[in-house]
C-alpha cells in the first residue's frame, strides 16, 4: 500500500507528531531531564514506526516537505533578530574570549570528524555531519546542512544521519556537562561571586498582542525575502551558503539599524514565539521524513566519530574553556554549559548551568555569555566553517 500526503497534510502530520512528543516527554522523565526536544521524541518514534511498516511491505509513505524550508527560515531569521550590537558590547572581553574558544572547538570537531571518517573508510561529509554540523549546530543546523549535502553533494541519507548524530549529541552533552562542572568546582574549591559581575541585560517590557506579533512577522518575512536576493548575489560570486544564513544577515542588519536610529524596535518576545513555532514545525517535518533505512551504511562509522567527539568535548571543556575563561566559578559553570551547546543546543547549555548554579550558587557571567555566543554568534561562524570544509573535501 502506498500513501502520498500533500504539503498541507504533511504539516498537519508534523504538528500531530510534535504533540505526541510533548505527551511522551511529559510521561518519560528521563527525556525531559536530558532536554530532548519534543519534535525529536515524536519524530523519531514516527520514523521508527514508518521504517517497520515499510520494511514489512505494509505501507509506503510519501511526504511533501515543500513547507519545511520556509519554517526553517522563520526560525533562523529570529536568531538574526537577537544580534544586537549594543548587547554584544556589554559582554565585552568575556564574550570575545569565549567566542574564540568556541571557534576553536568548531574547527577541532570538523577536523577530527573528517579524519576519523576517512580512517574508517566513510564519506568525509559524514565527518562534518557528525562534526560541528550537529555537535555545535544541533538539530536545526543538522537538518539544514543535511538537506544541502543531499541535494548539492549527492550524500544520500545525510538528513537521517544528522538527526541521529544530533540526538546522540543532545544526550551526551547533557550527561557530561554537569559532572565536568562539578569536578572543576570541587577540585579547585570554587565559590560563586555573583556580585563581582554586573549583569547589565535590561529586562524586556515587550508586550505580546496581534499588532506586535504581526509587525514582527512582517520583519521576518521581509528578512527572508531580501535574504533570497542576497543568496543570489552570493551565488553570482561563487559563494555557497545555506539559505538561512542570508536571512539571518538581513535580520541582524534590520535590528541594528532600528536600534541605532531609534526608528523602530524588534519585539523579542514575539520573535521568540514565532521562532519557536518555526523550529518545532521544521524539526517535526524533518524527523517524520527520516529515511532510517538509509542509515544502515553509516551507522558504524558515525558511532566511531561521535565517540571521538564526546571525548574531545569533555577534554576541551575541562582544559580549554575553564582555563581561558578565568579559572573561576563562572568559568567552571561555562565549561558545563559548553558541553550542552557544544554537543546539542543552547537550551541544553542553560539546563546544565542551571543544575550547577542551583547547587553551588549563581553564575551571572556564564548565564550572560553562553546564550550570546551559543544562540547567535557561533551560528554564523559555524556555517562559514562547515561550508569551507565541504567545498574543500567534496
Tab-separated table of C-alpha atoms in Angstrom:
chain	number	residue	atom	x	y	z
A	1	UNK	CA	0.000	0.000	0.000
A	2	UNK	CA	1.272	3.483	-0.880
A	3	UNK	CA	0.071	6.730	0.706
A	4	UNK	CA	1.003	10.210	-0.515
A	5	UNK	CA	0.459	13.321	1.602
A	6	UNK	CA	0.424	16.819	0.096
A	7	UNK	CA	2.280	19.724	1.715
A	8	UNK	CA	-0.640	20.785	3.957
A	9	UNK	CA	-1.287	17.227	5.116
A	10	UNK	CA	2.421	16.814	5.823
A	11	UNK	CA	2.437	19.921	8.031
A	12	UNK	CA	-0.656	18.607	9.795
A	13	UNK	CA	1.055	15.288	10.450
A	14	UNK	CA	4.155	17.111	11.720
A	15	UNK	CA	2.111	19.117	14.234
A	16	UNK	CA	0.362	15.986	15.499
A	17	UNK	CA	3.726	14.242	15.884
A	18	UNK	CA	5.048	17.271	17.791
A	19	UNK	CA	2.271	16.995	20.365
A	20	UNK	CA	2.829	13.255	20.549
A	21	UNK	CA	6.408	14.078	21.521
A	22	UNK	CA	5.198	16.591	24.124
A	23	UNK	CA	2.962	13.936	25.679
A	24	UNK	CA	5.623	11.216	25.708
A	25	UNK	CA	8.213	13.568	27.177
A	26	UNK	CA	5.814	14.508	29.985
A	27	UNK	CA	5.449	10.834	30.871
A	28	UNK	CA	9.086	9.737	30.437
A	29	UNK	CA	11.017	11.974	32.818
A	30	UNK	CA	14.459	10.972	31.540
A	31	UNK	CA	13.634	12.612	28.191
A	32	UNK	CA	12.714	15.856	29.913
A	33	UNK	CA	15.763	15.644	32.154
A	34	UNK	CA	18.103	15.481	29.170
A	35	UNK	CA	16.184	18.242	27.352
A	36	UNK	CA	15.355	16.080	24.352
A	37	UNK	CA	13.107	18.283	22.158
A	38	UNK	CA	9.503	17.191	21.711
A	39	UNK	CA	9.837	17.125	17.882
A	40	UNK	CA	12.758	14.722	18.254
A	41	UNK	CA	10.858	12.417	20.606
A	42	UNK	CA	7.723	12.256	18.487
A	43	UNK	CA	9.564	12.412	15.165
A	44	UNK	CA	11.951	9.571	15.915
A	45	UNK	CA	9.105	7.386	17.174
A	46	UNK	CA	7.158	8.062	13.982
A	47	UNK	CA	10.258	7.386	11.847
A	48	UNK	CA	10.758	4.011	13.563
A	49	UNK	CA	7.112	3.037	13.014
A	50	UNK	CA	7.398	4.184	9.397
A	51	UNK	CA	10.506	2.023	8.970
A	52	UNK	CA	8.738	-1.063	10.354
A	53	UNK	CA	5.732	-0.537	8.088
A	54	UNK	CA	7.933	-0.022	5.032
A	55	UNK	CA	10.287	-2.942	5.668
A	56	UNK	CA	7.336	-5.301	6.148
A	57	UNK	CA	5.606	-4.147	2.970
A	58	UNK	CA	2.595	-2.778	4.858
A	59	UNK	CA	2.774	0.910	3.940
A	60	UNK	CA	4.996	3.112	1.806
A	61	UNK	CA	4.527	6.732	2.887
A	62	UNK	CA	5.473	9.701	0.673
A	63	UNK	CA	5.577	13.192	2.202
A	64	UNK	CA	5.573	16.588	0.505
A	65	UNK	CA	8.015	18.683	2.547
A	66	UNK	CA	7.682	21.861	0.440
A	67	UNK	CA	6.873	23.966	3.513
A	68	UNK	CA	9.757	22.611	5.575
A	69	UNK	CA	12.229	25.204	4.291
A	70	UNK	CA	10.002	28.253	4.999
A	71	UNK	CA	9.526	27.139	8.607
A	72	UNK	CA	13.289	26.627	8.902
A	73	UNK	CA	13.915	30.142	7.574
A	74	UNK	CA	11.490	31.623	10.103
A	75	UNK	CA	13.415	30.062	12.972
A	76	UNK	CA	16.881	31.110	11.853
A	77	UNK	CA	15.696	34.604	10.928
A	78	UNK	CA	14.529	35.123	14.522
A	79	UNK	CA	18.053	34.222	15.657
A	80	UNK	CA	19.321	37.054	13.472
A	81	UNK	CA	16.877	39.344	15.267
A	82	UNK	CA	18.784	38.764	18.524
A	83	UNK	CA	22.102	40.014	17.114
A	84	UNK	CA	22.135	43.354	18.888
A	85	UNK	CA	25.486	45.131	18.736
A	86	UNK	CA	24.580	47.001	21.926
A	87	UNK	CA	24.112	43.699	23.752
A	88	UNK	CA	27.373	42.320	22.369
A	89	UNK	CA	29.271	45.377	23.617
A	90	UNK	CA	28.000	44.825	27.158
A	91	UNK	CA	29.617	41.395	27.239
A	92	UNK	CA	32.977	42.921	26.440
A	93	UNK	CA	36.080	40.776	26.625
A	94	UNK	CA	34.275	37.814	28.203
A	95	UNK	CA	32.115	37.328	25.104
A	96	UNK	CA	35.112	37.642	22.773
A	97	UNK	CA	37.267	35.130	24.671
A	98	UNK	CA	34.512	32.543	24.891
A	99	UNK	CA	33.594	33.077	21.251
A	100	UNK	CA	37.187	32.413	20.180
A	101	UNK	CA	37.225	29.246	22.283
A	102	UNK	CA	34.073	28.098	20.529
A	103	UNK	CA	35.555	28.796	17.091
A	104	UNK	CA	38.498	26.561	18.001
A	105	UNK	CA	36.035	23.882	19.121
A	106	UNK	CA	34.222	24.029	15.767
A	107	UNK	CA	37.492	23.679	13.863
A	108	UNK	CA	38.534	20.712	16.003
A	109	UNK	CA	35.169	18.993	15.646
A	110	UNK	CA	35.226	19.237	11.854
A	111	UNK	CA	38.900	18.316	11.517
A	112	UNK	CA	38.557	15.261	13.758
A	113	UNK	CA	35.280	14.305	12.138
A	114	UNK	CA	36.733	14.297	8.637
A	115	UNK	CA	39.925	12.488	9.724
A	116	UNK	CA	38.027	9.737	11.562
A	117	UNK	CA	35.582	9.364	8.656
A	118	UNK	CA	38.463	8.864	6.249
A	119	UNK	CA	40.177	6.456	8.660
A	120	UNK	CA	37.103	4.199	8.782
A	121	UNK	CA	36.503	4.449	5.048
A	122	UNK	CA	33.378	6.610	5.241
A	123	UNK	CA	32.327	9.652	3.218
A	124	UNK	CA	34.231	12.686	4.596
A	125	UNK	CA	30.946	14.587	4.566
A	126	UNK	CA	29.779	12.189	7.282
A	127	UNK	CA	32.633	13.581	9.357
A	128	UNK	CA	31.129	17.050	9.007
A	129	UNK	CA	27.633	15.751	9.759
A	130	UNK	CA	28.942	14.148	12.966
A	131	UNK	CA	31.164	17.190	13.494
A	132	UNK	CA	30.142	20.787	14.092
A	133	UNK	CA	27.094	20.456	11.823
A	134	UNK	CA	25.260	18.596	14.585
A	135	UNK	CA	27.521	18.992	17.612
A	136	UNK	CA	27.675	22.787	17.831
A	137	UNK	CA	24.906	23.160	15.253
A	138	UNK	CA	22.270	20.855	16.755
A	139	UNK	CA	19.156	19.514	15.046
A	140	UNK	CA	18.301	22.735	13.219
A	141	UNK	CA	21.674	23.199	11.532
A	142	UNK	CA	21.915	19.436	11.034
A	143	UNK	CA	18.651	19.304	9.100
A	144	UNK	CA	19.573	22.376	7.043
A	145	UNK	CA	23.047	21.169	6.046
A	146	UNK	CA	21.855	17.581	5.706
A	147	UNK	CA	19.433	18.724	3.022
A	148	UNK	CA	22.204	20.761	1.374
A	149	UNK	CA	24.589	17.775	1.365
A	150	UNK	CA	21.926	15.534	-0.157
A	151	UNK	CA	20.907	17.922	-2.939
A	152	UNK	CA	24.214	19.622	-3.734
A	153	UNK	CA	26.790	16.944	-2.882
A	154	UNK	CA	24.851	13.727	-3.515
A	155	UNK	CA	25.250	12.376	0.029
A	156	UNK	CA	22.162	10.186	0.417
A	157	UNK	CA	20.841	9.837	3.946
A	158	UNK	CA	22.586	12.987	5.173
A	159	UNK	CA	19.479	14.322	6.919
A	160	UNK	CA	18.844	10.979	8.622
A	161	UNK	CA	22.454	10.774	9.771
A	162	UNK	CA	22.291	14.372	11.004
A	163	UNK	CA	19.194	13.765	13.112
A	164	UNK	CA	20.736	10.653	14.652
A	165	UNK	CA	24.029	12.434	15.391
A	166	UNK	CA	22.297	15.494	16.844
A	167	UNK	CA	20.170	13.340	19.146
A	168	UNK	CA	23.278	11.484	20.330
A	169	UNK	CA	24.924	14.836	21.000
A	170	UNK	CA	21.974	16.144	22.995
A	171	UNK	CA	22.085	13.189	25.348
A	172	UNK	CA	25.866	13.070	25.760
A	173	UNK	CA	26.171	16.847	26.158
A	174	UNK	CA	23.673	16.696	29.000
A	175	UNK	CA	25.349	13.669	30.578
A	176	UNK	CA	28.908	15.026	30.682
A	177	UNK	CA	28.228	18.720	31.361
A	178	UNK	CA	27.146	18.514	34.992
A	179	UNK	CA	29.888	16.119	36.148
A	180	UNK	CA	32.597	18.221	34.467
A	181	UNK	CA	31.353	21.442	36.050
A	182	UNK	CA	31.077	19.806	39.468
A	183	UNK	CA	34.564	18.304	39.185
A	184	UNK	CA	36.104	21.699	38.413
A	185	UNK	CA	34.259	23.391	41.282
A	186	UNK	CA	35.141	20.772	43.889
A	187	UNK	CA	38.741	20.258	42.774
A	188	UNK	CA	39.527	23.989	42.759
A	189	UNK	CA	37.335	24.857	45.753
A	190	UNK	CA	35.485	27.497	43.740
A	191	UNK	CA	32.800	29.779	45.119
A	192	UNK	CA	30.147	31.929	43.498
A	193	UNK	CA	30.937	35.653	43.368
A	194	UNK	CA	27.837	36.888	41.597
A	195	UNK	CA	28.194	40.454	42.900
A	196	UNK	CA	31.539	40.843	41.118
A	197	UNK	CA	29.871	40.717	37.729
A	198	UNK	CA	27.254	43.314	36.836
A	199	UNK	CA	24.502	41.798	34.771
A	200	UNK	CA	23.523	44.719	32.569
A	201	UNK	CA	20.961	42.943	30.446
A	202	UNK	CA	17.807	45.018	30.577
A	203	UNK	CA	14.558	43.316	31.487
A	204	UNK	CA	12.367	43.462	28.399
A	205	UNK	CA	8.996	45.173	28.675
A	206	UNK	CA	7.780	43.938	25.291
A	207	UNK	CA	4.089	43.088	25.144
A	208	UNK	CA	2.547	40.364	23.026
A	209	UNK	CA	-0.577	41.239	21.052
A	210	UNK	CA	-1.848	40.963	17.499
A	211	UNK	CA	-0.279	44.222	16.315
A	212	UNK	CA	3.153	43.457	17.780
A	213	UNK	CA	3.062	39.877	16.540
A	214	UNK	CA	2.163	40.921	13.001
A	215	UNK	CA	4.851	43.624	12.944
A	216	UNK	CA	7.451	41.067	13.979
A	217	UNK	CA	6.138	38.573	11.424
A	218	UNK	CA	6.429	41.277	8.755
A	219	UNK	CA	10.085	41.890	9.628
A	220	UNK	CA	10.748	38.141	9.434
A	221	UNK	CA	9.105	37.826	6.004
A	222	UNK	CA	10.992	40.866	4.676
A	223	UNK	CA	14.267	39.444	6.004
A	224	UNK	CA	13.581	36.093	4.341
A	225	UNK	CA	12.698	37.801	1.049
A	226	UNK	CA	15.775	40.034	0.997
A	227	UNK	CA	17.834	37.050	2.145
A	228	UNK	CA	16.801	35.225	-1.033
A	229	UNK	CA	18.097	38.175	-3.058
A	230	UNK	CA	21.346	38.157	-1.085
A	231	UNK	CA	21.658	34.421	-1.739
A	232	UNK	CA	21.510	35.052	-5.491
A	233	UNK	CA	24.261	37.660	-5.154
A	234	UNK	CA	26.469	35.243	-3.208
A	235	UNK	CA	25.908	32.569	-5.841
A	236	UNK	CA	26.966	35.009	-8.573
A	237	UNK	CA	30.249	35.331	-6.662
A	238	UNK	CA	30.555	31.507	-6.414
A	239	UNK	CA	29.919	31.607	-2.666
A	240	UNK	CA	27.624	28.854	-1.376
A	241	UNK	CA	25.898	29.462	1.954
A	242	UNK	CA	22.749	27.864	3.392
A	243	UNK	CA	19.655	29.970	2.686
A	244	UNK	CA	19.067	30.659	6.365
A	245	UNK	CA	22.387	32.454	6.788
A	246	UNK	CA	21.357	35.092	4.274
A	247	UNK	CA	18.070	35.657	6.082
A	248	UNK	CA	19.939	35.918	9.407
A	249	UNK	CA	22.282	38.547	7.976
A	250	UNK	CA	19.404	40.700	6.739
A	251	UNK	CA	17.553	40.320	10.048
A	252	UNK	CA	20.638	41.390	12.012
A	253	UNK	CA	21.068	44.450	9.781
A	254	UNK	CA	17.417	45.451	10.232
A	255	UNK	CA	17.656	45.021	14.014
A	256	UNK	CA	20.776	47.132	14.411
A	257	UNK	CA	19.633	49.890	12.068
A	258	UNK	CA	16.457	50.130	14.114
A	259	UNK	CA	18.380	50.270	17.396
A	260	UNK	CA	20.921	52.824	16.168
A	261	UNK	CA	18.337	55.193	14.668
A	262	UNK	CA	15.627	54.647	17.265
A	263	UNK	CA	13.050	54.459	14.477
A	264	UNK	CA	11.678	51.070	15.415
A	265	UNK	CA	12.068	48.257	17.938
A	266	UNK	CA	12.050	44.475	17.448
A	267	UNK	CA	9.720	42.816	19.931
A	268	UNK	CA	11.901	39.977	21.228
A	269	UNK	CA	9.028	38.164	22.949
A	270	UNK	CA	7.113	37.961	19.670
A	271	UNK	CA	10.274	36.940	17.832
A	272	UNK	CA	10.858	34.140	20.362
A	273	UNK	CA	7.306	32.844	19.937
A	274	UNK	CA	7.433	32.883	16.135
A	275	UNK	CA	10.918	31.353	16.181
A	276	UNK	CA	9.759	28.524	18.441
A	277	UNK	CA	6.835	27.800	16.123
A	278	UNK	CA	9.142	27.736	13.125
A	279	UNK	CA	11.671	25.472	14.843
A	280	UNK	CA	9.153	22.963	16.187
A	281	UNK	CA	7.284	22.560	12.899
A	282	UNK	CA	10.537	22.458	10.909
A	283	UNK	CA	12.104	19.805	13.123
A	284	UNK	CA	8.927	17.754	13.233
A	285	UNK	CA	8.751	17.771	9.436
A	286	UNK	CA	12.424	16.875	9.167
A	287	UNK	CA	12.073	13.981	11.587
A	288	UNK	CA	8.895	12.433	10.213
A	289	UNK	CA	10.662	12.423	6.869
A	290	UNK	CA	13.653	10.456	8.174
A	291	UNK	CA	14.571	7.516	5.975
A	292	UNK	CA	16.018	5.233	8.619
A	293	UNK	CA	16.598	2.501	6.066
A	294	UNK	CA	19.362	4.691	4.617
A	295	UNK	CA	21.182	4.765	7.972
A	296	UNK	CA	22.491	1.207	7.769
A	297	UNK	CA	25.537	2.161	5.684
A	298	UNK	CA	26.719	4.936	8.005
A	299	UNK	CA	25.700	3.699	11.477
A	300	UNK	CA	29.028	2.069	12.396
A	301	UNK	CA	31.384	4.788	11.100
A	302	UNK	CA	29.184	7.525	12.542
A	303	UNK	CA	29.234	5.982	16.006
A	304	UNK	CA	33.047	5.917	15.913
A	305	UNK	CA	33.111	9.614	15.018
A	306	UNK	CA	30.608	10.513	17.746
A	307	UNK	CA	32.587	8.703	20.434
A	308	UNK	CA	35.660	10.706	19.452
A	309	UNK	CA	33.577	13.909	19.526
A	310	UNK	CA	32.377	13.137	23.046
A	311	UNK	CA	35.943	12.670	24.284
A	312	UNK	CA	37.001	15.878	22.530
A	313	UNK	CA	34.139	17.832	24.118
A	314	UNK	CA	34.928	16.628	27.631
A	315	UNK	CA	38.633	17.435	27.324
A	316	UNK	CA	38.025	20.780	25.644
A	317	UNK	CA	35.552	21.941	28.294
A	318	UNK	CA	37.732	20.787	31.176
A	319	UNK	CA	41.120	22.065	29.994
A	320	UNK	CA	40.421	24.868	27.492
A	321	UNK	CA	37.126	26.552	28.344
A	322	UNK	CA	37.838	26.591	32.075
A	323	UNK	CA	41.419	27.785	31.725
A	324	UNK	CA	40.879	30.536	29.152
A	325	UNK	CA	37.747	31.969	30.741
A	326	UNK	CA	39.249	32.857	34.096
A	327	UNK	CA	39.592	29.555	36.007
A	328	UNK	CA	36.934	30.812	38.431
A	329	UNK	CA	33.473	29.644	39.430
A	330	UNK	CA	31.803	31.168	36.373
A	331	UNK	CA	34.384	29.503	34.130
A	332	UNK	CA	33.502	26.119	35.627
A	333	UNK	CA	29.819	26.733	35.007
A	334	UNK	CA	30.650	27.850	31.455
A	335	UNK	CA	32.545	24.594	30.920
A	336	UNK	CA	29.390	22.669	31.794
A	337	UNK	CA	27.352	24.915	29.537
A	338	UNK	CA	29.754	24.430	26.645
A	339	UNK	CA	29.141	20.686	26.784
A	340	UNK	CA	25.437	21.439	26.430
A	341	UNK	CA	25.503	23.540	23.284
A	342	UNK	CA	28.817	22.143	22.008
A	343	UNK	CA	27.081	18.787	21.562
A	344	UNK	CA	23.466	19.823	21.322
A	345	UNK	CA	21.812	23.201	21.700
A	346	UNK	CA	21.778	26.351	23.814
A	347	UNK	CA	18.798	25.102	25.921
A	348	UNK	CA	20.972	22.152	26.930
A	349	UNK	CA	23.692	24.565	27.989
A	350	UNK	CA	21.220	26.506	30.127
A	351	UNK	CA	19.941	23.269	31.675
A	352	UNK	CA	23.479	22.168	32.573
A	353	UNK	CA	24.332	25.540	34.115
A	354	UNK	CA	21.038	25.794	35.989
A	355	UNK	CA	21.590	22.407	37.610
A	356	UNK	CA	25.008	23.529	38.859
A	357	UNK	CA	24.017	27.036	39.948
A	358	UNK	CA	21.075	25.680	41.953
A	359	UNK	CA	23.513	23.624	43.989
A	360	UNK	CA	26.586	25.859	44.189
A	361	UNK	CA	25.289	29.400	43.623
A	362	UNK	CA	24.572	31.971	40.860
A	363	UNK	CA	26.882	32.419	37.861
A	364	UNK	CA	25.621	35.595	36.130
A	365	UNK	CA	28.636	35.933	33.832
A	366	UNK	CA	28.148	32.411	32.490
A	367	UNK	CA	24.414	32.918	32.016
A	368	UNK	CA	25.090	36.143	30.100
A	369	UNK	CA	27.921	34.982	27.850
A	370	UNK	CA	26.770	31.486	26.867
A	371	UNK	CA	23.442	32.479	25.236
A	372	UNK	CA	25.030	35.317	23.238
A	373	UNK	CA	27.653	33.041	21.731
A	374	UNK	CA	25.650	29.816	21.643
A	375	UNK	CA	22.386	31.194	20.280
A	376	UNK	CA	23.777	33.603	17.713
A	377	UNK	CA	27.479	34.350	17.171
A	378	UNK	CA	28.630	30.788	16.632
A	379	UNK	CA	25.816	30.007	14.166
A	380	UNK	CA	27.249	32.398	11.584
A	381	UNK	CA	30.812	31.245	12.118
A	382	UNK	CA	29.929	27.566	12.219
A	383	UNK	CA	28.087	27.787	8.899
A	384	UNK	CA	31.018	29.508	7.215
A	385	UNK	CA	33.489	26.931	8.551
A	386	UNK	CA	31.264	23.994	7.537
A	387	UNK	CA	30.820	25.427	4.041
A	388	UNK	CA	34.584	25.909	3.697
A	389	UNK	CA	35.282	22.312	4.781
A	390	UNK	CA	32.559	20.941	2.489
A	391	UNK	CA	33.846	22.819	-0.550
A	392	UNK	CA	37.391	21.688	0.202
A	393	UNK	CA	36.699	17.977	0.656
A	394	UNK	CA	33.911	17.434	-1.880
